[in-house]
mmCIF file of C-alpha atoms and ligand atoms in Angstrom:
data_model
loop_
_atom_site.group_PDB
_atom_site.id
_atom_site.type_symbol
_atom_site.label_atom_id
_atom_site.label_comp_id
_atom_site.label_asym_id
_atom_site.label_seq_id
_atom_site.Cartn_x
_atom_site.Cartn_y
_atom_site.Cartn_z
ATOM 1 C CA VAL A 189 13.423 13.370 8.115
ATOM 2 C CA ILE A 190 10.775 10.837 7.508
ATOM 3 C CA GLU A 191 7.736 10.566 9.779
ATOM 4 C CA LEU A 192 5.061 7.864 9.719
ATOM 5 C CA LYS A 193 1.421 9.133 10.215
ATOM 6 C CA ASP A 194 -1.746 7.107 10.664
ATOM 7 C CA GLN A 195 -3.850 9.310 8.738
ATOM 8 C CA VAL A 196 -4.042 11.351 5.421
ATOM 9 C CA GLY A 197 -5.675 14.743 5.955
ATOM 10 C CA PRO A 198 -7.502 16.835 3.509
ATOM 11 C CA ASP A 199 -4.088 18.842 3.022
ATOM 12 C CA ARG A 200 -2.428 15.768 1.795
ATOM 13 C CA LEU A 201 -5.087 14.784 -0.708
ATOM 14 C CA ASP A 202 -3.476 16.240 -3.641
ATOM 15 C CA GLU A 203 -0.221 14.569 -2.906
ATOM 16 C CA LEU A 204 -1.928 11.117 -2.466
ATOM 17 C CA MET A 205 -3.725 11.712 -5.742
ATOM 18 C CA GLU A 206 -0.371 12.567 -7.209
ATOM 19 C CA LEU A 207 1.083 9.065 -5.919
ATOM 20 C CA PHE A 208 -1.977 7.327 -7.304
ATOM 21 C CA ALA A 209 -1.820 8.957 -10.549
ATOM 22 C CA GLY A 210 1.681 7.373 -11.182
ATOM 23 C CA GLN A 211 0.665 3.662 -10.872
ATOM 24 C CA TRP A 212 -1.346 1.728 -13.232
ATOM 25 C CA TRP A 213 -3.876 0.219 -10.924
ATOM 26 C CA THR A 214 -4.680 3.577 -9.108
ATOM 27 C CA ALA A 215 -4.314 5.920 -11.897
ATOM 28 C CA ARG A 216 -8.357 6.214 -12.595
ATOM 29 C CA ARG A 217 -9.256 6.920 -9.062
ATOM 30 C CA THR A 218 -11.267 10.095 -8.414
ATOM 31 C CA ARG A 219 -10.777 12.461 -5.582
ATOM 32 C CA ASP A 220 -14.325 11.858 -4.227
ATOM 33 C CA ASP A 221 -13.692 8.115 -4.164
ATOM 34 C CA VAL A 222 -10.280 8.374 -2.717
ATOM 35 C CA GLU A 223 -11.798 10.587 0.287
ATOM 36 C CA ALA A 224 -14.256 7.896 0.826
ATOM 37 C CA MET A 225 -11.845 5.164 0.737
ATOM 38 C CA LEU A 226 -9.518 6.981 3.265
ATOM 39 C CA ARG A 227 -12.519 7.095 5.695
ATOM 40 C CA GLY A 228 -13.214 3.288 5.276
ATOM 41 C CA SER A 229 -9.788 1.848 5.161
ATOM 42 C CA GLY A 230 -8.759 0.814 8.694
ATOM 43 C CA LEU A 231 -5.204 1.350 8.863
ATOM 44 C CA LEU A 232 -3.367 4.068 7.059
ATOM 45 C CA PHE A 233 0.523 4.302 6.600
ATOM 46 C CA ALA A 234 1.658 7.571 5.266
ATOM 47 C CA LEU A 235 5.414 8.682 4.942
ATOM 48 C CA ILE A 236 6.004 12.286 5.122
ATOM 49 C CA ASP A 237 9.389 13.953 4.327
ATOM 50 C CA THR A 238 9.169 16.475 6.898
ATOM 51 C CA SER A 239 11.940 18.624 5.617
ATOM 52 C CA ILE A 240 9.936 19.431 2.496
ATOM 53 C CA ASN A 241 6.406 18.632 4.103
ATOM 54 C CA ARG A 242 5.620 15.936 1.385
ATOM 55 C CA LEU A 243 3.917 12.688 1.167
ATOM 56 C CA VAL A 244 6.405 10.275 -0.241
ATOM 57 C CA GLY A 245 4.968 6.952 0.829
ATOM 58 C CA PHE A 246 1.767 5.286 1.336
ATOM 59 C CA ALA A 247 0.173 2.032 2.095
ATOM 60 C CA ARG A 248 -3.180 0.897 3.667
ATOM 61 C CA VAL A 249 -4.563 -2.078 5.485
ATOM 62 C CA ILE A 250 -8.117 -3.535 5.860
ATOM 63 C CA THR A 251 -8.446 -5.974 8.592
ATOM 64 C CA ASP A 252 -10.811 -7.739 11.003
ATOM 65 C CA GLY A 253 -7.827 -7.725 13.467
ATOM 66 C CA VAL A 254 -7.971 -11.501 13.962
ATOM 67 C CA TYR A 255 -7.838 -13.616 10.859
ATOM 68 C CA LEU A 256 -7.097 -11.551 7.873
ATOM 69 C CA ALA A 257 -5.531 -8.241 6.782
ATOM 70 C CA MET A 258 -5.205 -7.027 3.271
ATOM 71 C CA LEU A 259 -2.298 -4.943 2.421
ATOM 72 C CA LEU A 260 -3.146 -2.599 -0.521
ATOM 73 C CA ASP A 261 -1.628 0.497 -2.477
ATOM 74 C CA VAL A 262 1.849 0.302 -1.520
ATOM 75 C CA ILE A 263 3.389 3.127 -3.186
ATOM 76 C CA VAL A 264 6.796 5.122 -2.648
ATOM 77 C CA ALA A 265 7.154 8.216 -4.568
ATOM 78 C CA ASN A 266 8.814 7.723 -8.019
ATOM 79 C CA ASP A 267 11.770 9.999 -7.194
ATOM 80 C CA ARG A 268 12.328 8.393 -3.857
ATOM 81 C CA ARG A 269 12.595 4.597 -4.442
ATOM 82 C CA GLY A 270 15.608 2.636 -3.824
ATOM 83 C CA MET A 271 16.243 4.570 -0.666
ATOM 84 C CA GLY A 272 14.608 2.375 2.128
ATOM 85 C CA LEU A 273 11.096 3.988 2.227
ATOM 86 C CA GLY A 274 9.507 0.798 0.829
ATOM 87 C CA ARG A 275 11.129 -1.115 3.778
ATOM 88 C CA ALA A 276 10.032 1.517 6.305
ATOM 89 C CA LEU A 277 6.529 1.063 5.111
ATOM 90 C CA LEU A 278 6.657 -2.799 5.261
ATOM 91 C CA ASP A 279 8.263 -2.579 8.581
ATOM 92 C CA SER A 280 5.604 -0.401 9.923
ATOM 93 C CA VAL A 281 2.810 -2.550 8.572
ATOM 94 C CA THR A 282 4.341 -5.944 9.840
ATOM 95 C CA ASN A 283 5.153 -4.484 13.228
ATOM 96 C CA HIS A 284 1.758 -2.647 13.771
ATOM 97 C CA ALA A 285 0.123 -3.596 17.067
ATOM 98 C CA THR A 286 -3.079 -4.536 15.267
ATOM 99 C CA LEU A 287 -1.451 -6.613 12.633
ATOM 100 C CA VAL A 288 1.070 -8.605 14.593
ATOM 101 C CA ASN A 289 -1.383 -11.188 15.980
ATOM 102 C CA VAL A 290 -3.499 -11.354 12.746
ATOM 103 C CA GLN A 291 -3.578 -14.952 11.377
ATOM 104 C CA SER A 292 -2.800 -13.980 7.612
ATOM 105 C CA VAL A 293 -1.736 -10.826 5.793
ATOM 106 C CA GLU A 294 -2.572 -10.901 2.158
ATOM 107 C CA LEU A 295 -1.499 -8.789 -0.784
ATOM 108 C CA VAL A 296 -1.819 -9.007 -4.578
ATOM 109 C CA CYS A 297 1.386 -8.090 -6.499
ATOM 110 C CA GLN A 298 2.998 -8.327 -9.914
ATOM 111 C CA PRO A 299 5.652 -11.063 -10.295
ATOM 112 C CA ASP A 300 8.615 -8.977 -10.066
ATOM 113 C CA LEU A 301 7.684 -7.736 -6.637
ATOM 114 C CA VAL A 302 7.521 -11.251 -5.077
ATOM 115 C CA PRO A 303 11.137 -11.014 -3.918
ATOM 116 C CA PHE A 304 10.494 -7.469 -2.347
ATOM 117 C CA TYR A 305 7.640 -8.984 -0.228
ATOM 118 C CA ARG A 306 9.565 -12.273 0.583
ATOM 119 C CA GLN A 307 11.827 -10.070 2.892
ATOM 120 C CA TRP A 308 8.843 -9.799 5.408
ATOM 121 C CA GLY A 309 7.784 -13.379 5.208
ATOM 122 C CA PHE A 310 5.276 -13.126 2.375
ATOM 123 C CA THR A 311 5.034 -16.289 0.176
ATOM 124 C CA ASP A 312 3.631 -16.927 -3.284
ATOM 125 C CA GLN A 313 3.173 -20.715 -2.249
ATOM 126 C CA VAL A 314 -0.404 -20.700 -1.532
ATOM 127 C CA GLY A 315 -1.262 -24.235 -2.127
ATOM 128 C CA GLN A 316 -4.239 -24.562 -4.519
ATOM 129 C CA SER A 317 -5.718 -21.226 -3.649
ATOM 130 C CA ARG A 318 -6.458 -19.082 -6.598
ATOM 131 C CA LEU A 319 -7.096 -15.367 -6.663
ATOM 132 C CA MET A 320 -10.726 -14.589 -7.797
ATOM 133 C CA ARG A 321 -11.891 -11.186 -8.500
ATOM 134 C CA ARG A 322 -15.408 -9.558 -9.239
ATOM 135 C CA THR A 323 -14.601 -6.016 -10.367
ATOM 136 C CA SER A 324 -15.872 -3.090 -12.223
ATOM 137 C CA GLU A 325 -12.243 -1.905 -12.776
ATOM 138 C CA THR A 326 -11.294 -3.463 -15.989
ATOM 139 C CA VAL A 327 -7.516 -2.629 -15.716
ATOM 140 C CA LEU A 328 -7.528 -5.272 -12.717
ATOM 141 C CA ILE A 329 -8.638 -8.315 -15.153
ATOM 142 C CA SER A 330 -6.762 -7.475 -18.320
HETATM 143 C C1 LIG B 67 7.763 -1.447 -4.577
HETATM 144 C C2 LIG B 67 8.068 -0.210 -3.865
HETATM 145 C C3 LIG B 67 7.260 0.186 -2.827
HETATM 146 C C4 LIG B 67 9.421 -0.355 -3.264
HETATM 147 O O1 LIG B 67 9.935 0.758 -2.369
HETATM 148 P P1 LIG B 67 11.367 1.182 -2.235
HETATM 149 O O2 LIG B 67 11.424 2.417 -1.410
HETATM 150 O O3 LIG B 67 11.863 1.416 -3.918
HETATM 151 O O4 LIG B 67 11.897 0.154 -1.709
HETATM 152 P P2 LIG B 67 13.345 0.040 -0.694
HETATM 153 O O5 LIG B 67 14.299 1.062 -1.115
HETATM 154 O O6 LIG B 67 12.755 0.328 0.659
HETATM 155 O O7 LIG B 67 13.832 -1.347 -0.844
HETATM 156 C C5 LIG B 67 13.872 -2.262 0.376
HETATM 157 C C6 LIG B 67 14.688 -3.486 -0.117
HETATM 158 O O8 LIG B 67 13.757 -4.115 -1.230
HETATM 159 C C7 LIG B 67 14.711 -4.440 -2.351
HETATM 160 N N1 LIG B 67 13.837 -4.216 -3.412
HETATM 161 C C8 LIG B 67 12.970 -3.051 -3.888
HETATM 162 N N2 LIG B 67 12.385 -3.215 -4.996
HETATM 163 C C9 LIG B 67 12.535 -4.752 -5.166
HETATM 164 C C10 LIG B 67 12.093 -5.604 -6.190
HETATM 165 N N3 LIG B 67 11.058 -5.327 -7.000
HETATM 166 N N4 LIG B 67 12.553 -6.912 -6.029
HETATM 167 C C11 LIG B 67 13.220 -7.316 -5.024
HETATM 168 N N5 LIG B 67 13.821 -6.560 -4.138
HETATM 169 C C12 LIG B 67 13.433 -5.268 -4.217
HETATM 170 C C13 LIG B 67 15.648 -3.225 -2.231
HETATM 171 O O9 LIG B 67 16.881 -3.501 -2.998
HETATM 172 C C14 LIG B 67 15.903 -3.184 -0.766
HETATM 173 O O10 LIG B 67 16.915 -4.057 -0.256
HETATM 174 P P3 LIG B 67 18.120 -3.863 0.515
HETATM 175 O O11 LIG B 67 17.522 -3.107 1.776
HETATM 176 O O12 LIG B 67 18.722 -5.104 0.932
HETATM 177 O O13 LIG B 67 18.675 -2.978 -0.412
HETATM 178 C C15 LIG B 67 8.441 0.963 -4.816
HETATM 179 O O14 LIG B 67 9.205 0.455 -5.807
HETATM 180 C C16 LIG B 67 7.145 1.235 -5.575
HETATM 181 O O15 LIG B 67 6.570 2.212 -5.129
HETATM 182 N N6 LIG B 67 6.680 0.665 -6.758
HETATM 183 C C17 LIG B 67 5.644 1.169 -7.437
HETATM 184 C C18 LIG B 67 4.261 0.838 -7.002
HETATM 185 C C19 LIG B 67 4.142 -0.655 -6.642
HETATM 186 O O16 LIG B 67 4.369 -1.348 -7.652
HETATM 187 N N7 LIG B 67 3.800 -1.059 -5.461
HETATM 188 C C20 LIG B 67 3.722 -2.451 -5.204
HETATM 189 C C21 LIG B 67 2.296 -2.891 -5.344
HETATM 190 S S1 LIG B 67 1.816 -4.440 -4.858
#
């Protein structure tokens, strides 16, 4: 049985660090920074498999509640992919009361995930817009 939670408690931090360890853009995150991030993130989406009490999916959203929301760190546990958990995360995000009326929801992804996000109305047709980034994390610009 999969349950959606809107927080990640201290008891789940190890499991979240494990999810992050497996992804190229989150692998270098430290525990302290992730704890601070969780406090500052706004909306958290955590999928718990209650039968084994384990965090199996995660996403978070930063938003002003009106014009813009940024969807970040969408991750399903390696051994649980292809079973509908990613769909459950995106359904939860796009139907969330705070987000249904937000003008734009934006995300950054690799080309192979464009078809995945299209299923929820995301498009990579953004006119002349360009993503620009000022970052201290070199993995994001190489
Ligand atoms: C992307 C990710 C979250 C998808 O989660 P998932 O649980 O495997 O996805 P689901 O099983 O819910 O798939 C839902 C639907 O999307 C489709 N889908 C999954 N990955 C896809 C892809 N890369 N491209 C196109 N469609 C895809 C599935 O076929 C499924 O369609 P169906 O319901 O018609 O069968 C997961 O693969 C993941 O964690 N990847 C690594 C982390 C990552 O790169 N995250 C994205 C950051 S931008």
